[in-house]
mmCIF file of C-alpha atoms in Angstrom:
data_model
loop_
_atom_site.group_PDB
_atom_site.id
_atom_site.type_symbol
_atom_site.label_atom_id
_atom_site.label_comp_id
_atom_site.label_asym_id
_atom_site.label_seq_id
_atom_site.Cartn_x
_atom_site.Cartn_y
_atom_site.Cartn_z
ATOM 1 C CA MET A 1 0.000 0.000 0.000
ATOM 2 C CA ALA A 2 1.185 3.485 -0.883
ATOM 3 C CA SER A 3 0.924 6.465 1.466
ATOM 4 C CA VAL A 4 -2.257 7.661 -0.220
ATOM 5 C CA ASP A 5 -3.895 4.288 0.427
ATOM 6 C CA TRP A 6 -3.164 4.597 4.144
ATOM 7 C CA LEU A 7 -4.797 8.030 4.084
ATOM 8 C CA TRP A 8 -7.906 6.511 2.506
ATOM 9 C CA ILE A 9 -8.372 4.038 5.359
ATOM 10 C CA LEU A 10 -7.810 6.683 8.069
ATOM 11 C CA HIS A 11 -11.522 7.556 8.174
ATOM 12 C CA PRO A 12 -12.818 3.968 8.593
ATOM 13 C CA PHE A 13 -10.017 3.231 11.069
ATOM 14 C CA LEU A 14 -11.063 6.145 13.304
ATOM 15 C CA ALA A 15 -14.718 5.170 12.963
ATOM 16 C CA VAL A 16 -14.075 1.578 14.067
ATOM 17 C CA VAL A 17 -11.620 2.407 16.848
ATOM 18 C CA LEU A 18 -13.239 5.549 18.286
ATOM 19 C CA ILE A 19 -16.743 6.278 17.042
ATOM 20 C CA TYR A 20 -18.493 2.911 17.221
ATOM 21 C CA PRO A 21 -17.233 2.060 20.730
ATOM 22 C CA LEU A 22 -18.454 5.507 21.818
ATOM 23 C CA ILE A 23 -21.837 4.805 20.246
ATOM 24 C CA GLY A 24 -22.152 1.637 22.299
ATOM 25 C CA MET A 25 -21.286 3.424 25.531
ATOM 26 C CA VAL A 26 -23.624 6.345 24.805
ATOM 27 C CA ILE A 27 -26.543 4.016 24.002
ATOM 28 C CA ARG A 28 -25.965 1.975 27.159
ATOM 29 C CA LEU A 29 -25.824 5.110 29.322
ATOM 30 C CA ALA A 30 -28.937 6.472 27.591
ATOM 31 C CA LEU A 31 -30.876 3.312 28.506
ATOM 32 C CA GLN A 32 -29.605 3.485 32.080
ATOM 33 C CA THR A 33 -30.554 7.164 32.289
ATOM 34 C CA ARG A 34 -34.091 6.385 31.156
ATOM 35 C CA GLN A 35 -34.381 3.493 33.600
ATOM 36 C CA ARG A 36 -33.265 5.767 36.429
ATOM 37 C CA ARG A 37 -35.800 8.445 35.444
ATOM 38 C CA LEU A 38 -38.557 5.834 35.408
ATOM 39 C CA GLN A 39 -37.231 4.570 38.788
ATOM 40 C CA LYS A 40 -37.142 1.002 37.496
ATOM 41 C CA THR A 41 -33.642 0.372 38.792
ATOM 42 C CA LYS A 42 -31.325 1.961 41.311
ATOM 43 C CA LEU A 43 -28.509 3.483 39.303
ATOM 44 C CA PRO A 44 -25.978 6.153 40.290
ATOM 45 C CA ALA A 45 -26.982 9.758 39.636
ATOM 46 C CA THR A 46 -23.930 10.177 37.424
ATOM 47 C CA VAL A 47 -25.304 8.074 34.544
ATOM 48 C CA GLY A 48 -27.174 11.039 33.065
ATOM 49 C CA ARG A 49 -24.145 13.296 33.221
ATOM 50 C CA ASP A 50 -21.900 10.587 31.800
ATOM 51 C CA HIS A 51 -24.345 10.039 28.925
ATOM 52 C CA SER A 52 -24.396 13.760 28.168
ATOM 53 C CA ASP A 53 -20.613 14.165 28.357
ATOM 54 C CA LEU A 54 -19.849 11.149 26.175
ATOM 55 C CA GLY A 55 -22.563 12.255 23.783
ATOM 56 C CA ARG A 56 -20.743 15.565 23.308
ATOM 57 C CA TRP A 57 -17.517 13.766 22.462
ATOM 58 C CA LEU A 58 -19.370 11.443 20.091
ATOM 59 C CA SER A 59 -20.992 14.364 18.273
ATOM 60 C CA ALA A 60 -17.736 16.282 17.902
ATOM 61 C CA GLY A 61 -15.862 13.129 16.909
ATOM 62 C CA VAL A 62 -18.324 12.340 14.122
ATOM 63 C CA VAL A 63 -17.922 15.834 12.663
ATOM 64 C CA VAL A 64 -14.129 15.648 12.820
ATOM 65 C CA ILE A 65 -13.788 12.272 11.098
ATOM 66 C CA VAL A 66 -16.261 13.342 8.397
ATOM 67 C CA LEU A 67 -14.069 16.385 7.766
ATOM 68 C CA ILE A 68 -11.008 14.119 7.658
ATOM 69 C CA ALA A 69 -12.712 11.874 5.090
ATOM 70 C CA LEU A 70 -13.736 14.806 2.876
ATOM 71 C CA THR A 71 -10.282 16.389 3.100
ATOM 72 C CA VAL A 72 -8.524 13.161 2.130
ATOM 73 C CA VAL A 73 -10.879 12.521 -0.797
ATOM 74 C CA ILE A 74 -10.518 16.041 -2.185
ATOM 75 C CA ALA A 75 -6.761 16.275 -1.647
ATOM 76 C CA THR A 76 -5.888 12.879 -3.142
ATOM 77 C CA LYS A 77 -8.233 12.740 -6.135
ATOM 78 C CA ALA A 78 -5.512 14.103 -8.434
ATOM 79 C CA PRO A 79 -1.870 15.193 -8.109
ATOM 80 C CA LEU A 80 -1.433 18.697 -6.709
ATOM 81 C CA ALA A 81 -0.232 20.024 -10.073
ATOM 82 C CA ALA A 82 -3.438 18.743 -11.695
ATOM 83 C CA PHE A 83 -5.793 19.947 -8.943
ATOM 84 C CA ALA A 84 -8.919 21.429 -10.553
ATOM 85 C CA GLY A 85 -9.061 25.161 -9.965
ATOM 86 C CA GLY A 86 -5.412 25.341 -8.943
ATOM 87 C CA THR A 87 -4.115 27.203 -5.910
ATOM 88 C CA PRO A 88 -7.030 29.693 -5.618
ATOM 89 C CA ARG A 89 -9.612 26.916 -5.266
ATOM 90 C CA ALA A 90 -7.350 24.951 -2.945
ATOM 91 C CA MET A 91 -7.012 27.978 -0.664
ATOM 92 C CA GLN A 92 -10.791 28.498 -0.679
ATOM 93 C CA LEU A 93 -11.349 24.902 0.391
ATOM 94 C CA VAL A 94 -8.707 25.190 3.113
ATOM 95 C CA LEU A 95 -10.476 28.302 4.430
ATOM 96 C CA VAL A 96 -13.789 26.434 4.457
ATOM 97 C CA LEU A 97 -12.185 23.534 6.342
ATOM 98 C CA VAL A 98 -10.540 25.814 8.907
ATOM 99 C CA GLY A 99 -13.730 27.846 9.320
ATOM 100 C CA THR A 100 -15.748 24.685 9.892
ATOM 101 C CA LEU A 101 -13.334 23.463 12.567
ATOM 102 C CA VAL A 102 -13.301 26.883 14.250
ATOM 103 C CA SER A 103 -17.096 26.909 14.204
ATOM 104 C CA LEU A 104 -17.168 23.441 15.798
ATOM 105 C CA VAL A 105 -14.845 24.596 18.582
ATOM 106 C CA ALA A 106 -16.974 27.721 19.084
ATOM 107 C CA LEU A 107 -20.096 25.522 19.278
ATOM 108 C CA TRP A 108 -18.403 23.388 21.942
ATOM 109 C CA PHE A 109 -17.715 26.382 24.192
ATOM 110 C CA SER A 110 -20.712 28.633 23.433
ATOM 111 C CA LYS A 111 -23.277 29.194 26.177
ATOM 112 C CA ALA A 112 -25.899 31.396 24.479
ATOM 113 C CA PRO A 113 -28.619 29.437 22.607
ATOM 114 C CA GLY A 114 -28.494 31.777 19.613
ATOM 115 C CA LEU A 115 -24.762 31.365 19.204
ATOM 116 C CA ARG A 116 -24.979 27.605 19.492
ATOM 117 C CA LEU A 117 -27.632 27.537 16.779
ATOM 118 C CA VAL A 118 -25.533 29.739 14.485
ATOM 119 C CA PHE A 119 -22.333 27.745 15.001
ATOM 120 C CA ALA A 120 -24.141 24.414 14.527
ATOM 121 C CA MET A 121 -25.566 25.637 11.217
ATOM 122 C CA ILE A 122 -22.201 27.025 10.080
ATOM 123 C CA THR A 123 -20.490 23.733 10.912
ATOM 124 C CA TRP A 124 -23.070 21.717 8.989
ATOM 125 C CA ALA A 125 -22.903 24.159 6.071
ATOM 126 C CA GLY A 126 -19.125 23.674 5.996
ATOM 127 C CA VAL A 127 -19.549 19.895 5.848
ATOM 128 C CA LEU A 128 -22.112 20.243 3.059
ATOM 129 C CA GLY A 129 -19.904 22.696 1.171
ATOM 130 C CA LEU A 130 -16.905 20.379 1.218
ATOM 131 C CA GLY A 131 -19.084 17.387 0.407
ATOM 132 C CA ALA A 132 -20.512 19.147 -2.648
ATOM 133 C CA GLN A 133 -17.112 19.229 -4.342
ATOM 134 C CA PRO A 134 -16.800 17.156 -7.539
ATOM 135 C CA GLU A 135 -13.998 15.057 -6.020
ATOM 136 C CA VAL A 136 -16.443 13.601 -3.459
ATOM 137 C CA TRP A 137 -18.107 10.517 -4.953
ATOM 138 C CA ARG A 138 -21.817 9.964 -4.305
ATOM 139 C CA LEU A 139 -24.080 7.235 -5.643
ATOM 140 C CA SER A 140 -26.782 9.769 -6.486
ATOM 141 C CA ASP A 141 -27.921 13.283 -5.607
ATOM 142 C CA ASN A 142 -31.557 12.595 -6.490
ATOM 143 C CA PRO A 143 -33.768 11.626 -3.512
ATOM 144 C CA LEU A 144 -36.166 9.959 -5.959
ATOM 145 C CA ASP A 145 -33.410 7.563 -7.000
ATOM 146 C CA GLY A 146 -33.007 4.390 -4.947
ATOM 147 C CA ALA A 147 -29.226 4.764 -5.039
ATOM 148 C CA PHE A 148 -29.549 8.005 -3.065
ATOM 149 C CA TRP A 149 -30.796 6.076 -0.043
ATOM 150 C CA GLN A 150 -27.881 3.652 -0.309
ATOM 151 C CA SER A 151 -25.281 6.416 -0.373
ATOM 152 C CA HIS A 152 -22.640 6.365 2.339
ATOM 153 C CA TYR A 153 -22.100 10.090 1.806
ATOM 154 C CA TRP A 154 -25.696 11.242 2.280
ATOM 155 C CA ALA A 155 -26.267 9.056 5.322
ATOM 156 C CA GLY A 156 -23.065 10.521 6.770
ATOM 157 C CA VAL A 157 -24.254 14.074 6.122
ATOM 158 C CA ALA A 158 -27.599 13.299 7.767
ATOM 159 C CA VAL A 159 -26.058 11.738 10.876
ATOM 160 C CA THR A 160 -23.641 14.679 11.133
ATOM 161 C CA GLY A 161 -26.623 17.051 11.211
ATOM 162 C CA LEU A 162 -28.269 14.993 13.951
ATOM 163 C CA MET A 163 -25.060 14.998 15.992
ATOM 164 C CA LEU A 164 -24.771 18.781 15.632
ATOM 165 C CA PHE A 165 -28.380 19.147 16.799
ATOM 166 C CA SER A 166 -27.627 17.094 19.918
ATOM 167 C CA LEU A 167 -24.464 19.072 20.589
ATOM 168 C CA GLY A 168 -26.018 22.471 19.980
ATOM 169 C CA ALA A 169 -29.244 21.866 21.918
ATOM 170 C CA ARG A 170 -27.658 19.980 24.823
ATOM 171 C CA PRO A 171 -28.615 22.441 27.632
ATOM 172 C CA GLU A 172 -32.195 22.721 26.336
ATOM 173 C CA ILE A 173 -32.502 18.928 26.012
ATOM 174 C CA LEU A 174 -31.588 18.590 29.685
ATOM 175 C CA ARG A 175 -34.305 21.091 30.716
ATOM 176 C CA ASP A 176 -37.180 20.704 28.239
ATOM 177 C CA ILE A 177 -39.163 17.442 28.101
ATOM 178 C CA ARG A 178 -40.339 18.145 24.525
ATOM 179 C CA LEU A 179 -36.793 18.611 23.258
ATOM 180 C CA ARG A 180 -35.759 15.527 25.208
ATOM 181 C CA ARG A 181 -38.352 13.483 23.336
ATOM 182 C CA LEU A 182 -37.179 14.990 20.057
ATOM 183 C CA HIS A 183 -33.620 14.102 21.046
ATOM 184 C CA VAL A 184 -34.665 10.489 21.687
ATOM 185 C CA SER A 185 -36.301 10.286 18.238
ATOM 186 C CA ALA A 186 -33.248 11.863 16.613
ATOM 187 C CA SER A 187 -30.975 9.450 18.463
ATOM 188 C CA VAL A 188 -32.948 6.415 17.274
ATOM 189 C CA LEU A 189 -32.702 7.705 13.689
ATOM 190 C CA ALA A 190 -28.971 8.349 14.192
ATOM 191 C CA ALA A 191 -28.494 4.769 15.452
ATOM 192 C CA VAL A 192 -30.169 3.432 12.296
ATOM 193 C CA LEU A 193 -27.976 5.679 10.144
ATOM 194 C CA PHE A 194 -24.854 4.503 11.979
ATOM 195 C CA LEU A 195 -25.828 0.919 11.190
ATOM 196 C CA MET A 196 -26.251 1.897 7.537
ATOM 197 C CA GLN A 197 -22.867 3.623 7.639
ATOM 198 C CA GLY A 198 -21.221 0.453 8.858
ATOM 199 C CA LEU A 199 -22.756 -1.504 5.976
ATOM 200 C CA THR A 200 -22.260 1.036 3.173
ATOM 201 C CA GLY A 201 -18.779 1.944 4.387
ATOM 202 C CA THR A 202 -17.717 -1.695 4.216
ATOM 203 C CA ARG A 203 -19.251 -1.949 0.739
ATOM 204 C CA ASP A 204 -17.401 1.147 -0.461
ATOM 205 C CA LEU A 205 -14.083 -0.128 0.880
ATOM 206 C CA LEU A 206 -14.513 -3.233 -1.265
ATOM 207 C CA GLU A 207 -15.149 -1.049 -4.317
ATOM 208 C CA ILE A 208 -12.194 1.317 -3.883
ATOM 209 C CA PRO A 209 -9.043 -0.097 -5.519
ATOM 210 C CA LEU A 210 -5.505 0.600 -4.326
ATOM 211 C CA SER A 211 -3.831 3.557 -6.013
ATOM 212 C CA TRP A 212 -1.663 1.409 -8.299
ATOM 213 C CA GLN A 213 -4.714 -0.637 -9.364
ATOM 214 C CA LYS A 214 -6.909 2.307 -10.358
ATOM 215 C CA PRO A 215 -5.772 2.725 -14.018
ATOM 216 C CA THR A 216 -6.710 -0.892 -14.748
ATOM 217 C CA ILE A 217 -9.870 -1.038 -12.629
ATOM 218 C CA TYR A 218 -11.252 2.247 -13.963
ATOM 219 C CA SER A 219 -10.827 1.021 -17.546
ATOM 220 C CA CYS A 220 -13.551 -1.540 -16.859
ATOM 221 C CA ASN A 221 -17.165 -1.104 -17.943
ATOM 222 C CA PHE A 222 -19.012 -0.996 -14.623
ATOM 223 C CA GLU A 223 -22.474 -1.168 -16.166
ATOM 224 C CA ALA A 224 -21.661 -4.241 -18.251
ATOM 225 C CA ARG A 225 -19.352 -5.595 -15.520
ATOM 226 C CA THR A 226 -16.601 -6.348 -18.030
ATOM 227 C CA CYS A 227 -12.914 -5.443 -18.142
ATOM 228 C CA PRO A 228 -10.498 -5.288 -21.085
ATOM 229 C CA PRO A 229 -8.184 -8.304 -21.381
ATOM 230 C CA PRO A 230 -4.755 -7.801 -19.789
ATOM 231 C CA ALA A 231 -1.929 -6.806 -22.121
ATOM 232 C CA GLN A 232 0.242 -9.704 -23.233
ATOM 233 C CA PRO A 233 3.903 -9.602 -22.111
ATOM 234 C CA GLY A 234 6.173 -8.130 -24.754
ATOM 235 C CA LEU A 235 3.356 -6.512 -26.710
#
């Protein structure tokens, strides 16, 4: 494997090692928190706080690894000398990436509800802006197309938005029963999307060839599922 191939597996590596274990812990603490509220079991008072704290790290972690994935895809699609748009476009994308990260940090530390809403929207807009670049491969951009609902990218964008909602509305979720119920519904949807991400991410890894294999693989006809015969030695 070349260096660029190691960069391509950085995103799934971080997801498997960091994100999915966090998901398991957050779900377990969420169930314990609900059981404690319903007084079905005697659990320590810290389970709710632990669920909230780990949930913050999960939300921020999801955004960061999505940004890592988008950055790697855009930066490695073509050699730097052949980068579409040249240096001006590259600098614009770097500014968007930095602005998105700064907005995420600001969201983490903001106290005012209005600021948290603004920074959550800016962060999500940054993710969407980077994801809209032509270097980012998507099965389909048409919601009426079945391939759209099988897209690893769009499910990732959706779950990122849900994570930003949980992060941005955290104080209100703790105080308002209606927002808490909305948070539960959003969390169930996020869990389903995470399951889809595990499946579609594995599928996409199988479909992405190593860098030295790409010239041959991409010469195949994917619709007909045929490839040109290999060149004969000496010809």
